[in-house]
PDB file of N, CA and C in Angstrom:
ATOM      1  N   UNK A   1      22.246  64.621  61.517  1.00  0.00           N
ATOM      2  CA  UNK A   1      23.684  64.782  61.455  1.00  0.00           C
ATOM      3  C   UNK A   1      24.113  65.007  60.018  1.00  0.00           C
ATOM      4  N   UNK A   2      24.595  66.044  59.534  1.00  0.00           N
ATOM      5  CA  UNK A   2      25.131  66.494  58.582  1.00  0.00           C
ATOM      6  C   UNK A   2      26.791  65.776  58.176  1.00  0.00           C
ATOM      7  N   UNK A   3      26.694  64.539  58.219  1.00  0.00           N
ATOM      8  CA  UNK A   3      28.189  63.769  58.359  1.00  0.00           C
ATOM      9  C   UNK A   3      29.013  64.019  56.531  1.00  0.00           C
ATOM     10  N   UNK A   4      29.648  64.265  56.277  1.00  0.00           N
ATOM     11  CA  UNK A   4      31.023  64.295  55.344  1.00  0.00           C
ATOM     12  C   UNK A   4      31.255  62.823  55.281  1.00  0.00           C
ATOM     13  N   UNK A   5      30.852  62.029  55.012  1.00  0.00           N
ATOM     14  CA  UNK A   5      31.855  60.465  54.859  1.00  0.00           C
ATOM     15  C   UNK A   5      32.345  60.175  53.694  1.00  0.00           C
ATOM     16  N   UNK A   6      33.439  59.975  53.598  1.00  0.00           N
ATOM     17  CA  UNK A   6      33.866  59.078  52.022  1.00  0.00           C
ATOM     18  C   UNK A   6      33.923  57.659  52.181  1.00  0.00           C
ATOM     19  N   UNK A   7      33.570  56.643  51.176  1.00  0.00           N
ATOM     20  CA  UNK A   7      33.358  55.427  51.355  1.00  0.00           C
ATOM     21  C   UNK A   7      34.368  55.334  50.421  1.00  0.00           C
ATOM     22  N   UNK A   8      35.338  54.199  50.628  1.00  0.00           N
ATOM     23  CA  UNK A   8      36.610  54.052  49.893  1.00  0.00           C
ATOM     24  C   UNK A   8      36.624  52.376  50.101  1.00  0.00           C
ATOM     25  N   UNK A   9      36.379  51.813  48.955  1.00  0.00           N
ATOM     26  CA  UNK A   9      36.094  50.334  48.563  1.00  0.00           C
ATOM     27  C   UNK A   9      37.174  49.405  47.805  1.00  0.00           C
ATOM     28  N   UNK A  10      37.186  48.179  48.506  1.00  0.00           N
ATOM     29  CA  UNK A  10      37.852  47.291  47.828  1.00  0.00           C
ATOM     30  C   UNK A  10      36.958  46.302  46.649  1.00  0.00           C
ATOM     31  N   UNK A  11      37.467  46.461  45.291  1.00  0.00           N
ATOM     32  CA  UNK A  11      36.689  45.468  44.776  1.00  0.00           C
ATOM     33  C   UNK A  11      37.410  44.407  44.275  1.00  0.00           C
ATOM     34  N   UNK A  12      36.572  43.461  43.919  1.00  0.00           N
ATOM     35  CA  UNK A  12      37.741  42.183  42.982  1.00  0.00           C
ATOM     36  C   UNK A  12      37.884  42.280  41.567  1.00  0.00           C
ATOM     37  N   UNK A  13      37.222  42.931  41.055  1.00  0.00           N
ATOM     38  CA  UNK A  13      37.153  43.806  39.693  1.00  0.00           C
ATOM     39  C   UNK A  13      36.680  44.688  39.079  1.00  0.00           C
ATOM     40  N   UNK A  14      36.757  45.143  37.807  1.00  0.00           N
ATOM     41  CA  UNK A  14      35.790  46.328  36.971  1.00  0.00           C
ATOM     42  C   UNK A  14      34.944  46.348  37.586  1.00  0.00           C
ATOM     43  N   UNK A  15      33.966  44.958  37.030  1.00  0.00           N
ATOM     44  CA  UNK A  15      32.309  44.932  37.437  1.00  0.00           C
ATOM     45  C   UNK A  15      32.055  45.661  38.670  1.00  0.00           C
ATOM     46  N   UNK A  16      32.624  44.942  39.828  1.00  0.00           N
ATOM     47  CA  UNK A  16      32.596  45.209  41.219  1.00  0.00           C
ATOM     48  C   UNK A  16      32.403  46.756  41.309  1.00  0.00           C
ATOM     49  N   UNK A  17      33.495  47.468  40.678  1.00  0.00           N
ATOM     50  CA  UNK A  17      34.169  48.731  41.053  1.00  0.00           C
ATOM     51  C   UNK A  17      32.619  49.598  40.615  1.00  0.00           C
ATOM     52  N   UNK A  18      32.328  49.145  39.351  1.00  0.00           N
ATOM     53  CA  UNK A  18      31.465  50.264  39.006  1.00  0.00           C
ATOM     54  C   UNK A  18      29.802  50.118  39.901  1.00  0.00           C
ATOM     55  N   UNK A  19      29.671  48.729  40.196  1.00  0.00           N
ATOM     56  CA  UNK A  19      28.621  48.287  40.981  1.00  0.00           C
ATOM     57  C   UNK A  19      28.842  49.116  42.355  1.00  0.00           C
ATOM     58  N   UNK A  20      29.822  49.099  43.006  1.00  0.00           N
ATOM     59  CA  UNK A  20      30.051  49.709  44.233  1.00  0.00           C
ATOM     60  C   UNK A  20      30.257  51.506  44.270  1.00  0.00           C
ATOM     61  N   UNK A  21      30.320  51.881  43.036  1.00  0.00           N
ATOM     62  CA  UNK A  21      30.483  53.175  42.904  1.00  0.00           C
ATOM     63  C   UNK A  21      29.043  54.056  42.628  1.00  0.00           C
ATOM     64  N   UNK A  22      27.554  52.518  42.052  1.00  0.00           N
ATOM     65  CA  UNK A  22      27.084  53.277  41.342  1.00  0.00           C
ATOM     66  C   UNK A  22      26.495  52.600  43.504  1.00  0.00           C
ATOM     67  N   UNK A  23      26.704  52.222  44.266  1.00  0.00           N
ATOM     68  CA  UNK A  23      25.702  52.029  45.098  1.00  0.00           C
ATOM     69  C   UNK A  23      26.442  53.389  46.085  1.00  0.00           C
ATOM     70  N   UNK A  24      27.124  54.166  45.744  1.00  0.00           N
ATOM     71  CA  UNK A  24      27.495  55.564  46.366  1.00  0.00           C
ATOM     72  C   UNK A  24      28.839  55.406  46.984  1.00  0.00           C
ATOM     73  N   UNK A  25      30.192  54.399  46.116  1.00  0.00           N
ATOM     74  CA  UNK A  25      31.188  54.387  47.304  1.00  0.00           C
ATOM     75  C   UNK A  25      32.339  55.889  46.537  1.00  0.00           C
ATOM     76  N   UNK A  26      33.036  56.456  47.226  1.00  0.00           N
ATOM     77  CA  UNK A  26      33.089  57.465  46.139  1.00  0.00           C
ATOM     78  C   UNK A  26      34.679  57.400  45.512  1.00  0.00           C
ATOM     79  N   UNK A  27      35.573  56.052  46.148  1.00  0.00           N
ATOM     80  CA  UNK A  27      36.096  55.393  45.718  1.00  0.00           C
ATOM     81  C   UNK A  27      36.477  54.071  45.584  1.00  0.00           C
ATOM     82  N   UNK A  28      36.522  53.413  44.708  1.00  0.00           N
ATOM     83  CA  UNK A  28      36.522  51.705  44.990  1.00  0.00           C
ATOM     84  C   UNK A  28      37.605  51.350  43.603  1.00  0.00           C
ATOM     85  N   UNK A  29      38.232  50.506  44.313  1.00  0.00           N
ATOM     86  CA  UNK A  29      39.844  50.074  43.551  1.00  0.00           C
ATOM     87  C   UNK A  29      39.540  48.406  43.180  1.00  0.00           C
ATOM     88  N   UNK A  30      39.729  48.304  41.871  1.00  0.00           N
ATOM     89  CA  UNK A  30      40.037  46.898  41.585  1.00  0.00           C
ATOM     90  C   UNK A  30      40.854  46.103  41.995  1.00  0.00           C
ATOM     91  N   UNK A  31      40.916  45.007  42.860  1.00  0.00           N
ATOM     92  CA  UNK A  31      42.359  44.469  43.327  1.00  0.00           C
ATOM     93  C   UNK A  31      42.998  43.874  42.512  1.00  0.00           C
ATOM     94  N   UNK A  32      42.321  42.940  41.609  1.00  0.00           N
ATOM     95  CA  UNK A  32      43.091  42.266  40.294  1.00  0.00           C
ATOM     96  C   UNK A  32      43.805  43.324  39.506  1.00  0.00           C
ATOM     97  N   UNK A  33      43.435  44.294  39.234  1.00  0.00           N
ATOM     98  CA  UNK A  33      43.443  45.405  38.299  1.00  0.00           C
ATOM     99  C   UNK A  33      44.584  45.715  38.877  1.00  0.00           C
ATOM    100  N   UNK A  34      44.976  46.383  40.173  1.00  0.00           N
ATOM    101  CA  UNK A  34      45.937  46.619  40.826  1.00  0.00           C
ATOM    102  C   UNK A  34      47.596  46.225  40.877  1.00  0.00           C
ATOM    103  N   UNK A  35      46.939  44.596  41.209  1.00  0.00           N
ATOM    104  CA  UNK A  35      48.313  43.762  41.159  1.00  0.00           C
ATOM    105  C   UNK A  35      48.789  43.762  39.924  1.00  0.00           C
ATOM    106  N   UNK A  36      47.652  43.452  39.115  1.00  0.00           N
ATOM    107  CA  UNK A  36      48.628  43.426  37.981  1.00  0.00           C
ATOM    108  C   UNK A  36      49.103  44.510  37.391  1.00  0.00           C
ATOM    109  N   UNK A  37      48.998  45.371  37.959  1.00  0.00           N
ATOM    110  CA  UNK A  37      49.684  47.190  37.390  1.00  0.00           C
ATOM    111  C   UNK A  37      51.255  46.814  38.230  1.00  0.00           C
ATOM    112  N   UNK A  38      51.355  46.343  39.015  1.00  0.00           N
ATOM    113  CA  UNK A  38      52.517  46.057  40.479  1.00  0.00           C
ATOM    114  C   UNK A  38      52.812  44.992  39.774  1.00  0.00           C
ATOM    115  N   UNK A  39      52.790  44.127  39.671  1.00  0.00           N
ATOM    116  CA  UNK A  39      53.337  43.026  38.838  1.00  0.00           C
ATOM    117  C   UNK A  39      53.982  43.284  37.385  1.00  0.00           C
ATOM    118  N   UNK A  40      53.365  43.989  36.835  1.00  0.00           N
ATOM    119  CA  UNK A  40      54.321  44.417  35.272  1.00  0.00           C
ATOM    120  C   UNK A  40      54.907  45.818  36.117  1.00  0.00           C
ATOM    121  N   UNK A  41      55.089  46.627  36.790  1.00  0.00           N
ATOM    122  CA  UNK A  41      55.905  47.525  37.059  1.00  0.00           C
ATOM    123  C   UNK A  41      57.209  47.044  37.842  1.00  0.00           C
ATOM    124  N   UNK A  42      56.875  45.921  38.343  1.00  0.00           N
ATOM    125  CA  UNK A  42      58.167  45.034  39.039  1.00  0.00           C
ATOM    126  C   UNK A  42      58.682  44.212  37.707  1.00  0.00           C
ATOM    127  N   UNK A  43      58.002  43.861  36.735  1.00  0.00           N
ATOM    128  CA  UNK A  43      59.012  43.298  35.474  1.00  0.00           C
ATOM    129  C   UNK A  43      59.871  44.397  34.678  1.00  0.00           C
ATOM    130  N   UNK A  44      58.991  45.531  34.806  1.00  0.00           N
ATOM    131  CA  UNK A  44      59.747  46.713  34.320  1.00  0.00           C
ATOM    132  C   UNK A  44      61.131  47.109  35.000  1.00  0.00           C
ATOM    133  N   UNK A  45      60.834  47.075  36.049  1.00  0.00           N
ATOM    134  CA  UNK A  45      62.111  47.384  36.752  1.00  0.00           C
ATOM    135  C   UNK A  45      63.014  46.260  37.018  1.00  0.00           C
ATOM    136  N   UNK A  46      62.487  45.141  36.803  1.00  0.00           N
ATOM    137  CA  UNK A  46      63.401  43.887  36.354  1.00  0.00           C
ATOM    138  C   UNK A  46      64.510  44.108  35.350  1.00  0.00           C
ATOM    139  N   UNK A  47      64.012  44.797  34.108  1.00  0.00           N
ATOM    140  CA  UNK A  47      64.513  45.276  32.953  1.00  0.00           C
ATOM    141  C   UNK A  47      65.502  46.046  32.430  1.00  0.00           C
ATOM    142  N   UNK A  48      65.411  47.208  33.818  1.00  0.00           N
ATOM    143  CA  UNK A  48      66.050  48.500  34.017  1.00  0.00           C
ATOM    144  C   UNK A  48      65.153  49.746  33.733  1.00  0.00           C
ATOM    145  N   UNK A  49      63.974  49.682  33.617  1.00  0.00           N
ATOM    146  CA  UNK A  49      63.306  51.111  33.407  1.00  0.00           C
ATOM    147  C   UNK A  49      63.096  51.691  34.350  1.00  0.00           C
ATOM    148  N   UNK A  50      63.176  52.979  34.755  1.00  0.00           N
ATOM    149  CA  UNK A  50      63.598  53.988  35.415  1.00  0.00           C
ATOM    150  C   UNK A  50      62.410  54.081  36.502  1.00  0.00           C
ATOM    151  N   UNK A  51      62.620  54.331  37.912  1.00  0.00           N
ATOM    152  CA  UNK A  51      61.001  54.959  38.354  1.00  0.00           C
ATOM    153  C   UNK A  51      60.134  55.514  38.214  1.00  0.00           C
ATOM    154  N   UNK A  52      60.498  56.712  37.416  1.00  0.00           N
ATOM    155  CA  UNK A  52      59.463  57.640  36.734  1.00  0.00           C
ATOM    156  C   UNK A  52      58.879  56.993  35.525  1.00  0.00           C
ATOM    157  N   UNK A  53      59.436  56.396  34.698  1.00  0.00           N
ATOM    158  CA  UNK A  53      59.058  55.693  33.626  1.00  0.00           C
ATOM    159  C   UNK A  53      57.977  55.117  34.281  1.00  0.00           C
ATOM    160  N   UNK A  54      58.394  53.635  34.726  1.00  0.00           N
ATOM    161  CA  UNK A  54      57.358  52.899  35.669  1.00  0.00           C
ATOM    162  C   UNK A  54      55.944  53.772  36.066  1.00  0.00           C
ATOM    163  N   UNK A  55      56.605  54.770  36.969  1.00  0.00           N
ATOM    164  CA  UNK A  55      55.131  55.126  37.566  1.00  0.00           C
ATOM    165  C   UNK A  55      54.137  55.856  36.044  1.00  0.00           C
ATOM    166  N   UNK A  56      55.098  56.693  35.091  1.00  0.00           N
ATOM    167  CA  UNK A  56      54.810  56.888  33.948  1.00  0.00           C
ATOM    168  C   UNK A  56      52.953  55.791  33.644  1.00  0.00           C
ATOM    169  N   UNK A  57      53.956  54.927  33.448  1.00  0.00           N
ATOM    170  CA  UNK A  57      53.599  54.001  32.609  1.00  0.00           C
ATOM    171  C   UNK A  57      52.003  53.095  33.326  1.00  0.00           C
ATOM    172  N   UNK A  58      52.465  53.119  34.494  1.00  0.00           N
ATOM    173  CA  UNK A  58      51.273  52.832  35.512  1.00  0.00           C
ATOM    174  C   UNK A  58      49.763  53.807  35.593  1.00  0.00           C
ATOM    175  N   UNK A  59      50.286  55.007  35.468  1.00  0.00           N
ATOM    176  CA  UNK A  59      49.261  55.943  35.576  1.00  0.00           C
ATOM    177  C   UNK A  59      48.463  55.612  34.548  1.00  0.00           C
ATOM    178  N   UNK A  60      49.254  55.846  32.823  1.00  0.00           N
ATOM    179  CA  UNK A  60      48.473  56.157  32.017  1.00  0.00           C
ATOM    180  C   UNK A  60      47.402  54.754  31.880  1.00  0.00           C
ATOM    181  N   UNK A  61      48.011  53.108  32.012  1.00  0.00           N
ATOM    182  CA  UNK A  61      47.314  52.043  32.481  1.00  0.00           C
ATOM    183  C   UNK A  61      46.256  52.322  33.136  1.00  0.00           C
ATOM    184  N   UNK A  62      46.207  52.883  34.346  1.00  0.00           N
ATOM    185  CA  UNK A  62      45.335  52.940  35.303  1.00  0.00           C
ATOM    186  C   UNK A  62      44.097  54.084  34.905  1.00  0.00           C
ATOM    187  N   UNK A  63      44.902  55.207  34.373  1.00  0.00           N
ATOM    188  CA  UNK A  63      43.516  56.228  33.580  1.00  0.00           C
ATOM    189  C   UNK A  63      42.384  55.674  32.631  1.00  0.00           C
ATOM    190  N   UNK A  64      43.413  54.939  31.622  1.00  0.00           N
ATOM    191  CA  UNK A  64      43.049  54.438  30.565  1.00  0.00           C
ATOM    192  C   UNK A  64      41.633  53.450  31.115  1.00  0.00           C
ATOM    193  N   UNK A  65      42.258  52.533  32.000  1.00  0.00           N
ATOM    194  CA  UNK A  65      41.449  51.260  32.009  1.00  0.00           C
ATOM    195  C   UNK A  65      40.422  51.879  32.737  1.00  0.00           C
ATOM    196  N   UNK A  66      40.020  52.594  33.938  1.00  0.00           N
ATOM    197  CA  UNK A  66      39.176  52.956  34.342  1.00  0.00           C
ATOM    198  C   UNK A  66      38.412  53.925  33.929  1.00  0.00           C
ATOM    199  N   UNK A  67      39.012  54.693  33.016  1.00  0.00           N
ATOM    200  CA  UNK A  67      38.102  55.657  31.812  1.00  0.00           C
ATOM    201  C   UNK A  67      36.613  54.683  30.902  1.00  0.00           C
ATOM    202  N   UNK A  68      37.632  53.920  30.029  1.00  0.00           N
ATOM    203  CA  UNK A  68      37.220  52.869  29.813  1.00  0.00           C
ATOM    204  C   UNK A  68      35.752  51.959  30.384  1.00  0.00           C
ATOM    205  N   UNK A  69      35.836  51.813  31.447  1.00  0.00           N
ATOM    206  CA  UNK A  69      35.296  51.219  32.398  1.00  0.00           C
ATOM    207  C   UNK A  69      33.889  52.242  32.516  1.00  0.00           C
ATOM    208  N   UNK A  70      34.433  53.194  32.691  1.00  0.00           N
ATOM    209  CA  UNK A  70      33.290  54.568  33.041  1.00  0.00           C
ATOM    210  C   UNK A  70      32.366  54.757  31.508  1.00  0.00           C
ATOM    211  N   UNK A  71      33.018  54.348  30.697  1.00  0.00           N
ATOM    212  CA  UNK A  71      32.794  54.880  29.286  1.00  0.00           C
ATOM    213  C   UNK A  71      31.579  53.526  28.890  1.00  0.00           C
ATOM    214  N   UNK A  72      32.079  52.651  29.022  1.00  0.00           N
ATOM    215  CA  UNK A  72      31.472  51.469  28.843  1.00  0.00           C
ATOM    216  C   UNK A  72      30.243  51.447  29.816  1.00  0.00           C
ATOM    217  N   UNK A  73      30.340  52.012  30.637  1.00  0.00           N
ATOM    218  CA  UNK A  73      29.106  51.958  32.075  1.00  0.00           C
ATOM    219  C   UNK A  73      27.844  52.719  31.666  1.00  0.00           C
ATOM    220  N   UNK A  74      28.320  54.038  30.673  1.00  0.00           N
ATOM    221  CA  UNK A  74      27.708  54.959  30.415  1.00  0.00           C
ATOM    222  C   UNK A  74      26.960  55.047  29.362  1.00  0.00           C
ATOM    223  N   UNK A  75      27.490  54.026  28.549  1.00  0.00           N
ATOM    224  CA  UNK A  75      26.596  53.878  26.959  1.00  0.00           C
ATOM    225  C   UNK A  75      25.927  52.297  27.579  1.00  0.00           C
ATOM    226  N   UNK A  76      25.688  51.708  28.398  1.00  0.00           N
ATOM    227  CA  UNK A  76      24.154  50.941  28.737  1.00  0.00           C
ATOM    228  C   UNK A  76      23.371  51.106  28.387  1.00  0.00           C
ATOM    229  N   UNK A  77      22.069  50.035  27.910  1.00  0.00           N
ATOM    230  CA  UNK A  77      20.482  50.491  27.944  1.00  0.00           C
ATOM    231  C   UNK A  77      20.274  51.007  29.221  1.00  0.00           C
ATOM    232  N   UNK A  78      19.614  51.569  29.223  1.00  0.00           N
ATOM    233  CA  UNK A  78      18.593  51.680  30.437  1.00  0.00           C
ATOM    234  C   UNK A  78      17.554  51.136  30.446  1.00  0.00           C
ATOM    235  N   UNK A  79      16.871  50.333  31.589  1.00  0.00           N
ATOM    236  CA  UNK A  79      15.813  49.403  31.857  1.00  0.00           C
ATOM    237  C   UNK A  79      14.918  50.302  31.604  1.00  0.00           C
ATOM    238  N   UNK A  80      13.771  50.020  31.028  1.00  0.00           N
ATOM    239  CA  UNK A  80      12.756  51.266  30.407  1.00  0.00           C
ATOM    240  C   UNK A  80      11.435  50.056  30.485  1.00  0.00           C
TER     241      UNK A  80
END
């Protein structure tokens, strides 16, 4: 069977995310990571900053940290 599946994962953090990505999931979301993007975007708008701002502001968070994450994954030893 020639199946198409995407595996789309919940993790409880970084670690998790990149562990579950490197075991083939082809997306997996930090949940801590998450809330707390939703948690300062609800203080933001506590504040008065705009929706677009907010989501603004969420994205570049969310690029950043998981760039990051990828970047850090990638300069490892390798077991040799």
């Amino acid at each position: 069977l020639g199946l198409d599946i995407h595996i789309i994962a919940r993790a409880r953090n970084i670690e998790q995310v990149q562990k579950l990505e490197r075991a083939g999931a082809n997306l997996a979301v930090a949940e801590m990571f998450e809330v707390s993007l939703q948690l300062g975007g609800s203080l933001l708008k506590e504040i008065g900053v705009s929706d677009y701002e907010i989501s603004r502001i969420i994205d570049i968070f969310r690029a950043e940290d998981y760039a990051l994450t990828r970047t850090a994954e990638n300069e490892l030893p390798t077991k040799g």
